[in-house]
């Protein structure tokens, strides 16, 4: 695993050996996705104010839009900053969340194939999404968005090499 960067110290999380943070430049991309929470809240607020007769839908909808967009962006950025990944000899793992934590570990023997996705905003920021397709039906893919593009390529190549070595045995 010598070709991957060393773990950066994280002030927000306990130091865990081998866990790598996502690049901070991807946080604004996460915030952009979180802003979309404001749209259903604005529609709901407009209907609720119209149905209840309390307040004007023309005031409730923009207020809910701003509150929802701000809340969605904040939650998305926090989630991005708390996402970690790790690659070791046993496989690939992703750890997300603070309150509701999830950790997904994909053993090398379960990896079927790997994809890299790069949208226009990700390309502009030097980021990529790694998609690990696994054997089985439950959670058949593991996506890690906003990885550094170079890290994503190294992860893909390293997982593919390990997969080829395991197949040769």
mmCIF file of C-alpha atoms in Angstrom:
data_model
loop_
_atom_site.group_PDB
_atom_site.id
_atom_site.type_symbol
_atom_site.label_atom_id
_atom_site.label_comp_id
_atom_site.label_asym_id
_atom_site.label_seq_id
_atom_site.Cartn_x
_atom_site.Cartn_y
_atom_site.Cartn_z
ATOM 1 C CA UNK A 1 0.000 0.000 0.000
ATOM 2 C CA UNK A 2 3.031 2.250 -0.334
ATOM 3 C CA UNK A 3 1.647 4.066 -3.400
ATOM 4 C CA UNK A 4 -1.264 5.697 -1.498
ATOM 5 C CA UNK A 5 -0.853 8.983 0.408
ATOM 6 C CA UNK A 6 -0.427 8.873 4.197
ATOM 7 C CA UNK A 7 -3.424 9.677 6.373
ATOM 8 C CA UNK A 8 -3.923 13.365 7.020
ATOM 9 C CA UNK A 9 -4.612 14.311 10.646
ATOM 10 C CA UNK A 10 -8.314 14.948 11.174
ATOM 11 C CA UNK A 11 -9.381 17.378 13.864
ATOM 12 C CA UNK A 12 -13.044 16.379 13.656
ATOM 13 C CA UNK A 13 -12.580 12.617 13.944
ATOM 14 C CA UNK A 14 -10.474 10.399 16.101
ATOM 15 C CA UNK A 15 -7.239 9.430 14.431
ATOM 16 C CA UNK A 16 -7.713 5.971 12.966
ATOM 17 C CA UNK A 17 -4.735 4.344 11.277
ATOM 18 C CA UNK A 18 -5.118 3.857 7.549
ATOM 19 C CA UNK A 19 -8.357 5.828 7.106
ATOM 20 C CA UNK A 20 -8.038 8.539 4.453
ATOM 21 C CA UNK A 21 -10.254 11.663 4.301
ATOM 22 C CA UNK A 22 -11.903 12.926 1.136
ATOM 23 C CA UNK A 23 -10.340 16.099 -0.288
ATOM 24 C CA UNK A 24 -11.867 19.236 1.188
ATOM 25 C CA UNK A 25 -12.325 20.795 -2.265
ATOM 26 C CA UNK A 26 -15.201 18.356 -2.804
ATOM 27 C CA UNK A 27 -17.176 19.862 0.103
ATOM 28 C CA UNK A 28 -18.722 22.622 -2.008
ATOM 29 C CA UNK A 29 -19.833 20.012 -4.545
ATOM 30 C CA UNK A 30 -21.536 18.133 -1.700
ATOM 31 C CA UNK A 31 -23.147 21.390 -0.568
ATOM 32 C CA UNK A 32 -24.477 21.992 -4.065
ATOM 33 C CA UNK A 33 -26.228 18.616 -3.962
ATOM 34 C CA UNK A 34 -27.592 19.321 -0.475
ATOM 35 C CA UNK A 35 -29.185 22.585 -1.593
ATOM 36 C CA UNK A 36 -31.765 20.529 -3.462
ATOM 37 C CA UNK A 37 -33.461 19.744 -0.120
ATOM 38 C CA UNK A 38 -34.951 23.245 -0.236
ATOM 39 C CA UNK A 39 -37.159 22.492 -3.258
ATOM 40 C CA UNK A 40 -39.482 19.881 -1.691
ATOM 41 C CA UNK A 41 -39.605 21.904 1.522
ATOM 42 C CA UNK A 42 -40.675 25.010 -0.411
ATOM 43 C CA UNK A 43 -43.417 23.099 -2.239
ATOM 44 C CA UNK A 44 -44.620 21.543 1.021
ATOM 45 C CA UNK A 45 -44.631 24.910 2.793
ATOM 46 C CA UNK A 46 -46.625 26.510 -0.017
ATOM 47 C CA UNK A 47 -49.258 23.757 0.104
ATOM 48 C CA UNK A 48 -49.379 23.778 3.905
ATOM 49 C CA UNK A 49 -49.808 27.544 4.143
ATOM 50 C CA UNK A 50 -52.466 27.524 1.421
ATOM 51 C CA UNK A 51 -54.395 24.647 3.035
ATOM 52 C CA UNK A 52 -54.206 26.014 6.568
ATOM 53 C CA UNK A 53 -54.822 29.626 5.648
ATOM 54 C CA UNK A 54 -51.928 30.572 7.918
ATOM 55 C CA UNK A 55 -49.640 33.003 6.157
ATOM 56 C CA UNK A 56 -49.114 33.558 2.492
ATOM 57 C CA UNK A 57 -47.703 30.814 0.278
ATOM 58 C CA UNK A 58 -45.651 33.582 -1.379
ATOM 59 C CA UNK A 59 -43.828 34.113 1.912
ATOM 60 C CA UNK A 60 -43.760 30.533 3.218
ATOM 61 C CA UNK A 61 -42.269 28.958 0.066
ATOM 62 C CA UNK A 62 -39.189 31.231 -0.234
ATOM 63 C CA UNK A 63 -38.532 31.003 3.512
ATOM 64 C CA UNK A 64 -38.722 27.195 3.415
ATOM 65 C CA UNK A 65 -36.543 27.170 0.297
ATOM 66 C CA UNK A 66 -33.802 29.158 2.038
ATOM 67 C CA UNK A 67 -34.004 27.168 5.272
ATOM 68 C CA UNK A 68 -34.052 23.827 3.440
ATOM 69 C CA UNK A 69 -31.203 24.793 1.128
ATOM 70 C CA UNK A 70 -29.064 25.961 4.037
ATOM 71 C CA UNK A 71 -29.822 22.885 6.133
ATOM 72 C CA UNK A 72 -29.248 20.515 3.214
ATOM 73 C CA UNK A 73 -25.932 22.153 2.321
ATOM 74 C CA UNK A 74 -24.743 22.050 5.945
ATOM 75 C CA UNK A 75 -25.639 18.370 6.397
ATOM 76 C CA UNK A 76 -24.028 17.427 3.073
ATOM 77 C CA UNK A 77 -20.779 19.238 3.866
ATOM 78 C CA UNK A 78 -20.595 17.637 7.327
ATOM 79 C CA UNK A 79 -21.189 14.202 5.802
ATOM 80 C CA UNK A 80 -18.476 14.825 3.207
ATOM 81 C CA UNK A 81 -15.973 15.919 5.857
ATOM 82 C CA UNK A 82 -16.690 12.812 7.939
ATOM 83 C CA UNK A 83 -16.340 10.285 5.114
ATOM 84 C CA UNK A 84 -13.194 8.166 5.187
ATOM 85 C CA UNK A 85 -11.877 5.337 3.018
ATOM 86 C CA UNK A 86 -9.258 2.651 3.541
ATOM 87 C CA UNK A 87 -7.573 0.091 1.339
ATOM 88 C CA UNK A 88 -5.615 -2.751 2.874
ATOM 89 C CA UNK A 89 -4.730 -6.340 2.027
ATOM 90 C CA UNK A 90 -8.186 -7.616 2.994
ATOM 91 C CA UNK A 91 -10.174 -5.167 0.874
ATOM 92 C CA UNK A 92 -11.694 -1.719 0.537
ATOM 93 C CA UNK A 93 -13.697 0.032 3.256
ATOM 94 C CA UNK A 94 -15.725 3.247 3.470
ATOM 95 C CA UNK A 95 -16.792 4.878 6.739
ATOM 96 C CA UNK A 96 -19.487 7.578 6.734
ATOM 97 C CA UNK A 97 -21.403 9.623 9.241
ATOM 98 C CA UNK A 98 -21.182 10.856 12.783
ATOM 99 C CA UNK A 99 -24.568 10.333 14.417
ATOM 100 C CA UNK A 100 -25.675 7.541 12.084
ATOM 101 C CA UNK A 101 -22.456 5.813 11.249
ATOM 102 C CA UNK A 102 -22.057 3.251 8.538
ATOM 103 C CA UNK A 103 -19.022 1.278 7.545
ATOM 104 C CA UNK A 104 -18.941 -0.807 4.407
ATOM 105 C CA UNK A 105 -16.158 -3.294 3.844
ATOM 106 C CA UNK A 106 -15.725 -5.022 0.492
ATOM 107 C CA UNK A 107 -13.384 -8.031 0.585
ATOM 108 C CA UNK A 108 -11.195 -8.372 -2.499
ATOM 109 C CA UNK A 109 -12.820 -11.705 -3.287
ATOM 110 C CA UNK A 110 -16.231 -9.977 -3.669
ATOM 111 C CA UNK A 111 -15.101 -7.318 -6.177
ATOM 112 C CA UNK A 112 -16.515 -7.978 -9.653
ATOM 113 C CA UNK A 113 -15.394 -4.875 -11.534
ATOM 114 C CA UNK A 114 -14.550 -1.209 -10.982
ATOM 115 C CA UNK A 115 -15.681 2.018 -12.614
ATOM 116 C CA UNK A 116 -14.516 5.623 -12.427
ATOM 117 C CA UNK A 117 -17.046 8.357 -13.101
ATOM 118 C CA UNK A 118 -16.182 12.000 -13.641
ATOM 119 C CA UNK A 119 -18.868 14.579 -14.255
ATOM 120 C CA UNK A 120 -17.983 18.044 -15.546
ATOM 121 C CA UNK A 121 -17.905 19.604 -12.070
ATOM 122 C CA UNK A 122 -15.804 16.743 -10.700
ATOM 123 C CA UNK A 123 -13.361 17.025 -13.621
ATOM 124 C CA UNK A 124 -13.034 20.750 -13.011
ATOM 125 C CA UNK A 125 -12.100 20.111 -9.376
ATOM 126 C CA UNK A 126 -9.828 17.127 -10.075
ATOM 127 C CA UNK A 127 -12.253 14.700 -8.420
ATOM 128 C CA UNK A 128 -13.800 11.362 -9.395
ATOM 129 C CA UNK A 129 -16.336 8.826 -8.169
ATOM 130 C CA UNK A 130 -15.107 5.274 -7.650
ATOM 131 C CA UNK A 131 -17.766 2.592 -8.128
ATOM 132 C CA UNK A 132 -16.919 -0.865 -6.803
ATOM 133 C CA UNK A 133 -19.304 -3.522 -8.148
ATOM 134 C CA UNK A 134 -19.531 -6.520 -5.857
ATOM 135 C CA UNK A 135 -20.814 -10.058 -5.995
ATOM 136 C CA UNK A 136 -24.212 -10.548 -4.427
ATOM 137 C CA UNK A 137 -27.469 -8.656 -4.502
ATOM 138 C CA UNK A 138 -27.474 -6.642 -1.269
ATOM 139 C CA UNK A 139 -25.638 -3.365 -1.766
ATOM 140 C CA UNK A 140 -24.142 -4.619 -5.015
ATOM 141 C CA UNK A 141 -22.208 -1.385 -5.523
ATOM 142 C CA UNK A 142 -20.170 0.847 -3.257
ATOM 143 C CA UNK A 143 -19.819 4.447 -4.441
ATOM 144 C CA UNK A 144 -17.247 6.871 -3.092
ATOM 145 C CA UNK A 145 -17.912 10.333 -4.458
ATOM 146 C CA UNK A 146 -15.508 13.286 -4.532
ATOM 147 C CA UNK A 147 -12.307 11.255 -4.307
ATOM 148 C CA UNK A 148 -9.159 12.922 -5.556
ATOM 149 C CA UNK A 149 -8.881 11.790 -9.202
ATOM 150 C CA UNK A 150 -5.346 10.468 -8.732
ATOM 151 C CA UNK A 151 -6.378 8.537 -5.600
ATOM 152 C CA UNK A 152 -9.404 7.112 -7.416
ATOM 153 C CA UNK A 153 -7.221 5.876 -10.271
ATOM 154 C CA UNK A 154 -4.688 4.355 -7.864
ATOM 155 C CA UNK A 155 -7.483 2.670 -5.891
ATOM 156 C CA UNK A 156 -9.023 1.270 -9.060
ATOM 157 C CA UNK A 157 -5.661 0.002 -10.320
ATOM 158 C CA UNK A 158 -4.664 -1.462 -6.951
ATOM 159 C CA UNK A 159 -8.018 -3.220 -6.451
ATOM 160 C CA UNK A 160 -7.831 -4.570 -10.015
ATOM 161 C CA UNK A 161 -4.264 -5.844 -9.440
ATOM 162 C CA UNK A 162 -5.284 -7.527 -6.178
ATOM 163 C CA UNK A 163 -8.287 -9.038 -7.928
ATOM 164 C CA UNK A 164 -6.084 -10.373 -10.740
ATOM 165 C CA UNK A 165 -3.622 -11.827 -8.210
ATOM 166 C CA UNK A 166 -6.433 -13.551 -6.293
ATOM 167 C CA UNK A 167 -7.822 -14.968 -9.554
ATOM 168 C CA UNK A 168 -4.392 -16.349 -10.491
ATOM 169 C CA UNK A 169 -4.146 -18.315 -7.237
#
